[in-house]
Amino acid sequence: MTADTDLDRPGSEPGDVAGGGVDATDDDTFDDERRGPGTGLWIVLVVVALVLGGAIGWRITTSEDATSPGRGSVDVGFFQDMVAHHAQAVAMGYRYLDHGTDPLLRQIASEIINYQNAEIGVMNDHLAQWNQQGTEGPDAMAWMGMKVPRDEMPGLATKAQMDQLANARGQELNDLFTRMMILHHEGGIHMAQYAATHADTETVRSWARAMDDGQRGEIAEMNRWRLAHGLPAVQMTLIH
């Protein structure tokens, strides 16, 4: 699931990706667009996420770290970029709830919407305490030496893929949602692993570890669902 730090809710049990199966990227159509540039969707998604995250009203205690991280630091960059990353996960969840009917996948989509919106609010609260702005600028991941356009962060779906998700029905929708969300989580874990090791503050290191653990658990849960419904497990390429 998503990070549990400062949020009082049950977490998913961490687990390995369910074994076997064909790599989901064997689908050439899906693979061609999977990590390509977007078309401006991110400006809208980030603004929506900021509004929703703030509206939820999650407040946290003042950070106990001795110093506040500055602009360009791993700590600030990770939270800024993860706000944008979470925004698309929330959008995917809404796309599934529009037409998805599987009970477990609807539960997963609902949890992603609720918890990741809450986490957006918490991360923005930390940024405000550090006198830093929320997500800004066209680029991302410079804080981990992998500067890319913001809409090309690992795991992000393209506008075409998001449209495909919105138009799918039945088992096609279940397949797309689980594949896209697994790849999305993988990209988030990729960033969280770096932050867990290189962030200056214990606040961010703890958040990154919790995100890594929780999203691995959800990847495993969705891959188990896929195998149980005759779909191949989605294989990881960025994380192990």
PDB file of C-alpha atoms in Angstrom:
ATOM      1  CA  MET A   1       0.000   0.000   0.000  1.00  0.00           C
ATOM      2  CA  THR A   2       1.121   3.544   0.517  1.00  0.00           C
ATOM      3  CA  ALA A   3       3.335   4.863   3.290  1.00  0.00           C
ATOM      4  CA  ASP A   4       1.934   4.433   6.811  1.00  0.00           C
ATOM      5  CA  THR A   5       4.116   7.043   8.524  1.00  0.00           C
ATOM      6  CA  ASP A   6       1.939   9.373  10.653  1.00  0.00           C
ATOM      7  CA  LEU A   7      -1.211   7.811   9.215  1.00  0.00           C
ATOM      8  CA  ASP A   8      -3.079   5.507  11.590  1.00  0.00           C
ATOM      9  CA  ARG A   9      -4.235   2.661   9.375  1.00  0.00           C
ATOM     10  CA  PRO A  10      -3.375  -0.979   8.759  1.00  0.00           C
ATOM     11  CA  GLY A  11      -0.573  -1.570   6.274  1.00  0.00           C
ATOM     12  CA  SER A  12      -0.172  -4.295   3.714  1.00  0.00           C
ATOM     13  CA  GLU A  13       2.161  -7.109   4.503  1.00  0.00           C
ATOM     14  CA  PRO A  14       5.335  -6.784   2.468  1.00  0.00           C
ATOM     15  CA  GLY A  15       5.910  -9.579   0.024  1.00  0.00           C
ATOM     16  CA  ASP A  16       7.771 -10.601  -3.075  1.00  0.00           C
ATOM     17  CA  VAL A  17       6.252 -10.216  -6.501  1.00  0.00           C
ATOM     18  CA  ALA A  18       4.255 -13.311  -7.337  1.00  0.00           C
ATOM     19  CA  GLY A  19       6.434 -15.573  -9.383  1.00  0.00           C
ATOM     20  CA  GLY A  20       6.259 -16.786 -12.943  1.00  0.00           C
ATOM     21  CA  GLY A  21       4.438 -15.403 -15.901  1.00  0.00           C
ATOM     22  CA  VAL A  22       5.320 -13.438 -18.969  1.00  0.00           C
ATOM     23  CA  ASP A  23       6.730  -9.931 -18.648  1.00  0.00           C
ATOM     24  CA  ALA A  24       3.874  -7.505 -19.184  1.00  0.00           C
ATOM     25  CA  THR A  25       6.092  -5.436 -21.456  1.00  0.00           C
ATOM     26  CA  ASP A  26       5.761  -8.185 -24.074  1.00  0.00           C
ATOM     27  CA  ASP A  27       2.640  -6.282 -25.113  1.00  0.00           C
ATOM     28  CA  ASP A  28       4.265  -4.084 -27.755  1.00  0.00           C
ATOM     29  CA  THR A  29       1.489  -1.528 -27.854  1.00  0.00           C
ATOM     30  CA  PHE A  30       1.579  -1.007 -24.121  1.00  0.00           C
ATOM     31  CA  ASP A  31       5.382  -0.996 -23.993  1.00  0.00           C
ATOM     32  CA  ASP A  32       5.806   1.571 -26.753  1.00  0.00           C
ATOM     33  CA  GLU A  33       3.949   4.233 -24.794  1.00  0.00           C
ATOM     34  CA  ARG A  34       4.678   3.088 -21.260  1.00  0.00           C
ATOM     35  CA  ARG A  35       7.474   5.507 -20.474  1.00  0.00           C
ATOM     36  CA  GLY A  36       7.083   8.080 -23.218  1.00  0.00           C
ATOM     37  CA  PRO A  37       6.517  11.808 -22.712  1.00  0.00           C
ATOM     38  CA  GLY A  38       3.098  13.041 -21.665  1.00  0.00           C
ATOM     39  CA  THR A  39       1.089  15.882 -23.129  1.00  0.00           C
ATOM     40  CA  GLY A  40       0.632  18.320 -20.288  1.00  0.00           C
ATOM     41  CA  LEU A  41      -1.682  16.110 -18.215  1.00  0.00           C
ATOM     42  CA  TRP A  42       0.699  16.500 -15.276  1.00  0.00           C
ATOM     43  CA  ILE A  43       0.023  20.159 -14.705  1.00  0.00           C
ATOM     44  CA  VAL A  44      -3.659  19.377 -14.194  1.00  0.00           C
ATOM     45  CA  LEU A  45      -3.036  16.269 -12.092  1.00  0.00           C
ATOM     46  CA  VAL A  46      -0.579  17.963  -9.770  1.00  0.00           C
ATOM     47  CA  VAL A  47      -2.885  20.922  -9.179  1.00  0.00           C
ATOM     48  CA  VAL A  48      -5.800  18.585  -8.444  1.00  0.00           C
ATOM     49  CA  ALA A  49      -3.658  16.526  -6.069  1.00  0.00           C
ATOM     50  CA  LEU A  50      -2.523  19.609  -4.197  1.00  0.00           C
ATOM     51  CA  VAL A  51      -6.104  20.733  -3.704  1.00  0.00           C
ATOM     52  CA  LEU A  52      -7.353  17.293  -2.673  1.00  0.00           C
ATOM     53  CA  GLY A  53      -4.390  16.620  -0.402  1.00  0.00           C
ATOM     54  CA  GLY A  54      -4.855  19.909   1.387  1.00  0.00           C
ATOM     55  CA  ALA A  55      -8.592  19.441   1.690  1.00  0.00           C
ATOM     56  CA  ILE A  56      -8.205  16.165   3.532  1.00  0.00           C
ATOM     57  CA  GLY A  57      -6.760  18.159   6.404  1.00  0.00           C
ATOM     58  CA  TRP A  58      -4.050  15.778   7.579  1.00  0.00           C
ATOM     59  CA  ARG A  59      -1.724  17.645   9.906  1.00  0.00           C
ATOM     60  CA  ILE A  60       1.519  16.394  11.357  1.00  0.00           C
ATOM     61  CA  THR A  61       3.652  17.358  14.280  1.00  0.00           C
ATOM     62  CA  THR A  62       6.635  19.580  13.649  1.00  0.00           C
ATOM     63  CA  SER A  63       9.619  17.646  12.370  1.00  0.00           C
ATOM     64  CA  GLU A  64      12.088  16.778  15.099  1.00  0.00           C
ATOM     65  CA  ASP A  65      15.032  16.793  12.697  1.00  0.00           C
ATOM     66  CA  ALA A  66      17.769  19.153  13.807  1.00  0.00           C
ATOM     67  CA  THR A  67      17.903  21.048  10.515  1.00  0.00           C
ATOM     68  CA  SER A  68      15.501  21.762   7.684  1.00  0.00           C
ATOM     69  CA  PRO A  69      16.568  20.474   4.265  1.00  0.00           C
ATOM     70  CA  GLY A  70      17.052  23.055   1.550  1.00  0.00           C
ATOM     71  CA  ARG A  71      15.985  23.415  -2.030  1.00  0.00           C
ATOM     72  CA  GLY A  72      17.687  20.841  -4.271  1.00  0.00           C
ATOM     73  CA  SER A  73      18.200  18.389  -1.415  1.00  0.00           C
ATOM     74  CA  VAL A  74      17.188  14.742  -1.647  1.00  0.00           C
ATOM     75  CA  ASP A  75      14.588  15.342   1.057  1.00  0.00           C
ATOM     76  CA  VAL A  76      12.831  18.224  -0.654  1.00  0.00           C
ATOM     77  CA  GLY A  77      13.147  16.773  -4.145  1.00  0.00           C
ATOM     78  CA  PHE A  78      11.750  13.403  -3.112  1.00  0.00           C
ATOM     79  CA  PHE A  79       8.671  14.901  -1.488  1.00  0.00           C
ATOM     80  CA  GLN A  80       8.091  17.320  -4.380  1.00  0.00           C
ATOM     81  CA  ASP A  81       8.346  14.576  -6.980  1.00  0.00           C
ATOM     82  CA  MET A  82       6.373  12.043  -4.964  1.00  0.00           C
ATOM     83  CA  VAL A  83       3.465  14.508  -4.761  1.00  0.00           C
ATOM     84  CA  ALA A  84       3.325  14.479  -8.568  1.00  0.00           C
ATOM     85  CA  HIS A  85       3.803  10.713  -8.694  1.00  0.00           C
ATOM     86  CA  HIS A  86       0.984  10.142  -6.206  1.00  0.00           C
ATOM     87  CA  ALA A  87      -1.277  12.432  -8.242  1.00  0.00           C
ATOM     88  CA  GLN A  88      -1.342   9.997 -11.140  1.00  0.00           C
ATOM     89  CA  ALA A  89      -1.948   7.005  -8.877  1.00  0.00           C
ATOM     90  CA  VAL A  90      -5.017   8.827  -7.556  1.00  0.00           C
ATOM     91  CA  ALA A  91      -6.167   9.528 -11.118  1.00  0.00           C
ATOM     92  CA  MET A  92      -5.749   5.837 -11.990  1.00  0.00           C
ATOM     93  CA  GLY A  93      -7.819   4.868  -8.976  1.00  0.00           C
ATOM     94  CA  TYR A  94     -10.670   7.124 -10.087  1.00  0.00           C
ATOM     95  CA  ARG A  95     -10.468   5.720 -13.620  1.00  0.00           C
ATOM     96  CA  TYR A  96     -10.928   2.212 -12.259  1.00  0.00           C
ATOM     97  CA  LEU A  97     -13.816   3.106  -9.959  1.00  0.00           C
ATOM     98  CA  ASP A  98     -15.668   4.673 -12.887  1.00  0.00           C
ATOM     99  CA  HIS A  99     -16.271   1.288 -14.547  1.00  0.00           C
ATOM    100  CA  GLY A 100     -14.384  -1.451 -12.651  1.00  0.00           C
ATOM    101  CA  THR A 101     -16.433  -4.128 -10.928  1.00  0.00           C
ATOM    102  CA  ASP A 102     -13.954  -6.511  -9.279  1.00  0.00           C
ATOM    103  CA  PRO A 103     -14.385  -6.159  -5.475  1.00  0.00           C
ATOM    104  CA  LEU A 104     -10.705  -6.477  -4.559  1.00  0.00           C
ATOM    105  CA  LEU A 105      -9.530  -4.103  -7.281  1.00  0.00           C
ATOM    106  CA  ARG A 106     -12.187  -1.580  -6.307  1.00  0.00           C
ATOM    107  CA  GLN A 107     -10.921  -1.789  -2.720  1.00  0.00           C
ATOM    108  CA  ILE A 108      -7.336  -1.247  -3.870  1.00  0.00           C
ATOM    109  CA  ALA A 109      -8.367   1.698  -6.041  1.00  0.00           C
ATOM    110  CA  SER A 110     -10.317   3.274  -3.172  1.00  0.00           C
ATOM    111  CA  GLU A 111      -7.414   2.885  -0.746  1.00  0.00           C
ATOM    112  CA  ILE A 112      -5.015   4.460  -3.240  1.00  0.00           C
ATOM    113  CA  ILE A 113      -7.337   7.442  -3.671  1.00  0.00           C
ATOM    114  CA  ASN A 114      -7.841   7.950   0.061  1.00  0.00           C
ATOM    115  CA  TYR A 115      -4.381   7.262   1.402  1.00  0.00           C
ATOM    116  CA  GLN A 116      -2.276   8.812  -1.339  1.00  0.00           C
ATOM    117  CA  ASN A 117      -4.367  11.983  -1.244  1.00  0.00           C
ATOM    118  CA  ALA A 118      -3.735  12.084   2.501  1.00  0.00           C
ATOM    119  CA  GLU A 119      -0.030  11.542   1.949  1.00  0.00           C
ATOM    120  CA  ILE A 120       0.072  14.394  -0.559  1.00  0.00           C
ATOM    121  CA  GLY A 121      -1.249  16.637   2.194  1.00  0.00           C
ATOM    122  CA  VAL A 122       1.319  15.373   4.701  1.00  0.00           C
ATOM    123  CA  MET A 123       4.256  15.751   2.304  1.00  0.00           C
ATOM    124  CA  ASN A 124       3.178  19.271   1.397  1.00  0.00           C
ATOM    125  CA  ASP A 125       2.893  20.039   5.114  1.00  0.00           C
ATOM    126  CA  HIS A 126       6.507  18.991   5.620  1.00  0.00           C
ATOM    127  CA  LEU A 127       7.598  21.083   2.642  1.00  0.00           C
ATOM    128  CA  ALA A 128       5.821  24.095   4.107  1.00  0.00           C
ATOM    129  CA  GLN A 129       7.558  23.569   7.458  1.00  0.00           C
ATOM    130  CA  TRP A 130      10.854  23.605   5.573  1.00  0.00           C
ATOM    131  CA  ASN A 131       9.838  26.823   3.767  1.00  0.00           C
ATOM    132  CA  GLN A 132       9.836  24.988   0.467  1.00  0.00           C
ATOM    133  CA  GLN A 133       7.244  25.008  -2.282  1.00  0.00           C
ATOM    134  CA  GLY A 134       5.358  21.958  -3.450  1.00  0.00           C
ATOM    135  CA  THR A 135       5.902  20.376  -6.828  1.00  0.00           C
ATOM    136  CA  GLU A 136       7.457  22.914  -9.160  1.00  0.00           C
ATOM    137  CA  GLY A 137       9.228  23.183 -12.491  1.00  0.00           C
ATOM    138  CA  PRO A 138       9.186  20.975 -15.583  1.00  0.00           C
ATOM    139  CA  ASP A 139      11.918  18.586 -14.429  1.00  0.00           C
ATOM    140  CA  ALA A 140      12.207  15.907 -11.765  1.00  0.00           C
ATOM    141  CA  MET A 141      14.680  13.524 -10.124  1.00  0.00           C
ATOM    142  CA  ALA A 142      17.703  15.828 -10.315  1.00  0.00           C
ATOM    143  CA  TRP A 143      18.035  15.129  -6.577  1.00  0.00           C
ATOM    144  CA  MET A 144      19.000  11.540  -7.400  1.00  0.00           C
ATOM    145  CA  GLY A 145      21.219  12.326 -10.393  1.00  0.00           C
ATOM    146  CA  MET A 146      18.613  11.212 -12.945  1.00  0.00           C
ATOM    147  CA  LYS A 147      17.077  14.467 -14.188  1.00  0.00           C
ATOM    148  CA  VAL A 148      14.111  13.850 -16.476  1.00  0.00           C
ATOM    149  CA  PRO A 149      11.039  15.803 -17.607  1.00  0.00           C
ATOM    150  CA  ARG A 150       8.472  15.562 -14.835  1.00  0.00           C
ATOM    151  CA  ASP A 151       6.026  13.529 -16.927  1.00  0.00           C
ATOM    152  CA  GLU A 152       8.743  10.962 -17.679  1.00  0.00           C
ATOM    153  CA  MET A 153       9.409   9.871 -14.114  1.00  0.00           C
ATOM    154  CA  PRO A 154       9.655   6.053 -13.929  1.00  0.00           C
ATOM    155  CA  GLY A 155       6.300   4.332 -13.795  1.00  0.00           C
ATOM    156  CA  LEU A 156       4.206   7.209 -15.072  1.00  0.00           C
ATOM    157  CA  ALA A 157       1.611   6.404 -17.715  1.00  0.00           C
ATOM    158  CA  THR A 158       1.170   8.533 -20.810  1.00  0.00           C
ATOM    159  CA  LYS A 159      -1.994  10.445 -21.636  1.00  0.00           C
ATOM    160  CA  ALA A 160      -2.795   7.807 -24.255  1.00  0.00           C
ATOM    161  CA  GLN A 161      -2.538   5.066 -21.645  1.00  0.00           C
ATOM    162  CA  MET A 162      -4.700   6.997 -19.210  1.00  0.00           C
ATOM    163  CA  ASP A 163      -7.297   7.424 -21.965  1.00  0.00           C
ATOM    164  CA  GLN A 164      -7.087   3.709 -22.711  1.00  0.00           C
ATOM    165  CA  LEU A 165      -7.703   2.973 -19.030  1.00  0.00           C
ATOM    166  CA  ALA A 166     -10.718   5.289 -19.000  1.00  0.00           C
ATOM    167  CA  ASN A 167     -12.238   3.594 -22.062  1.00  0.00           C
ATOM    168  CA  ALA A 168     -11.589  -0.038 -21.075  1.00  0.00           C
ATOM    169  CA  ARG A 169     -14.237  -2.313 -19.596  1.00  0.00           C
ATOM    170  CA  GLY A 170     -14.386  -5.743 -18.003  1.00  0.00           C
ATOM    171  CA  GLN A 171     -11.264  -7.880 -17.943  1.00  0.00           C
ATOM    172  CA  GLU A 172      -9.419  -5.469 -20.216  1.00  0.00           C
ATOM    173  CA  LEU A 173      -9.882  -2.780 -17.572  1.00  0.00           C
ATOM    174  CA  ASN A 174      -8.746  -5.138 -14.793  1.00  0.00           C
ATOM    175  CA  ASP A 175      -5.641  -6.043 -16.792  1.00  0.00           C
ATOM    176  CA  LEU A 176      -4.754  -2.442 -17.625  1.00  0.00           C
ATOM    177  CA  PHE A 177      -5.357  -1.146 -14.118  1.00  0.00           C
ATOM    178  CA  THR A 178      -3.233  -3.775 -12.397  1.00  0.00           C
ATOM    179  CA  ARG A 179      -0.429  -3.576 -14.965  1.00  0.00           C
ATOM    180  CA  MET A 180      -0.289   0.206 -14.937  1.00  0.00           C
ATOM    181  CA  MET A 181      -0.481   0.454 -11.150  1.00  0.00           C
ATOM    182  CA  ILE A 182       2.211  -2.179 -10.634  1.00  0.00           C
ATOM    183  CA  LEU A 183       4.553  -0.321 -12.987  1.00  0.00           C
ATOM    184  CA  HIS A 184       3.604   2.950 -11.305  1.00  0.00           C
ATOM    185  CA  HIS A 185       4.420   1.536  -7.870  1.00  0.00           C
ATOM    186  CA  GLU A 186       7.711   0.191  -9.196  1.00  0.00           C
ATOM    187  CA  GLY A 187       8.703   3.694 -10.271  1.00  0.00           C
ATOM    188  CA  GLY A 188       7.784   5.069  -6.855  1.00  0.00           C
ATOM    189  CA  ILE A 189       9.815   2.388  -5.109  1.00  0.00           C
ATOM    190  CA  HIS A 190      12.781   3.181  -7.360  1.00  0.00           C
ATOM    191  CA  MET A 191      12.778   6.757  -6.053  1.00  0.00           C
ATOM    192  CA  ALA A 192      12.011   5.733  -2.474  1.00  0.00           C
ATOM    193  CA  GLN A 193      14.993   3.382  -2.346  1.00  0.00           C
ATOM    194  CA  TYR A 194      17.327   6.237  -3.177  1.00  0.00           C
ATOM    195  CA  ALA A 195      15.706   8.597  -0.682  1.00  0.00           C
ATOM    196  CA  ALA A 196      15.809   5.973   2.080  1.00  0.00           C
ATOM    197  CA  THR A 197      19.588   5.831   1.720  1.00  0.00           C
ATOM    198  CA  HIS A 198      20.545   9.388   0.804  1.00  0.00           C
ATOM    199  CA  ALA A 199      18.054  11.734   2.506  1.00  0.00           C
ATOM    200  CA  ASP A 200      19.459  13.909   5.279  1.00  0.00           C
ATOM    201  CA  THR A 201      16.475  13.767   7.618  1.00  0.00           C
ATOM    202  CA  GLU A 202      15.078  10.775   9.443  1.00  0.00           C
ATOM    203  CA  THR A 203      11.619  12.056   8.531  1.00  0.00           C
ATOM    204  CA  VAL A 204      12.202  11.459   4.823  1.00  0.00           C
ATOM    205  CA  ARG A 205      14.220   8.279   5.299  1.00  0.00           C
ATOM    206  CA  SER A 206      11.358   6.811   7.345  1.00  0.00           C
ATOM    207  CA  TRP A 207       8.753   7.848   4.792  1.00  0.00           C
ATOM    208  CA  ALA A 208      10.781   6.380   1.956  1.00  0.00           C
ATOM    209  CA  ARG A 209      11.206   3.042   3.753  1.00  0.00           C
ATOM    210  CA  ALA A 210       7.487   2.897   4.480  1.00  0.00           C
ATOM    211  CA  MET A 211       6.604   3.644   0.845  1.00  0.00           C
ATOM    212  CA  ASP A 212       9.002   0.970  -0.360  1.00  0.00           C
ATOM    213  CA  ASP A 213       7.548  -1.611   2.008  1.00  0.00           C
ATOM    214  CA  GLY A 214       3.904  -0.743   1.451  1.00  0.00           C
ATOM    215  CA  GLN A 215       4.005  -0.530  -2.321  1.00  0.00           C
ATOM    216  CA  ARG A 216       5.877  -3.828  -2.592  1.00  0.00           C
ATOM    217  CA  GLY A 217       3.027  -5.384  -0.630  1.00  0.00           C
ATOM    218  CA  GLU A 218       0.471  -3.954  -3.028  1.00  0.00           C
ATOM    219  CA  ILE A 219       2.452  -5.097  -6.071  1.00  0.00           C
ATOM    220  CA  ALA A 220       2.441  -8.615  -4.650  1.00  0.00           C
ATOM    221  CA  GLU A 221      -1.303  -8.408  -3.965  1.00  0.00           C
ATOM    222  CA  MET A 222      -2.106  -7.294  -7.497  1.00  0.00           C
ATOM    223  CA  ASN A 223       0.159  -9.913  -9.056  1.00  0.00           C
ATOM    224  CA  ARG A 224      -1.542 -12.610  -6.988  1.00  0.00           C
ATOM    225  CA  TRP A 225      -4.867 -11.328  -8.301  1.00  0.00           C
ATOM    226  CA  ARG A 226      -3.566 -11.462 -11.867  1.00  0.00           C
ATOM    227  CA  LEU A 227      -2.344 -15.050 -11.549  1.00  0.00           C
ATOM    228  CA  ALA A 228      -5.632 -16.117  -9.980  1.00  0.00           C
ATOM    229  CA  HIS A 229      -7.526 -14.621 -12.934  1.00  0.00           C
ATOM    230  CA  GLY A 230      -5.427 -16.111 -15.721  1.00  0.00           C
ATOM    231  CA  LEU A 231      -3.174 -13.105 -16.331  1.00  0.00           C
ATOM    232  CA  PRO A 232       0.631 -13.187 -16.203  1.00  0.00           C
ATOM    233  CA  ALA A 233       2.428 -11.559 -13.310  1.00  0.00           C
ATOM    234  CA  VAL A 234       4.021  -8.208 -14.150  1.00  0.00           C
ATOM    235  CA  GLN A 235       7.790  -8.502 -13.842  1.00  0.00           C
ATOM    236  CA  MET A 236       9.944  -5.763 -12.308  1.00  0.00           C
ATOM    237  CA  THR A 237      12.819  -4.186 -14.234  1.00  0.00           C
ATOM    238  CA  LEU A 238      13.836  -1.291 -11.958  1.00  0.00           C
ATOM    239  CA  ILE A 239      13.704  -2.976  -8.549  1.00  0.00           C
ATOM    240  CA  HIS A 240      14.437  -6.374  -7.071  1.00  0.00           C
TER     241      HIS A 240
END
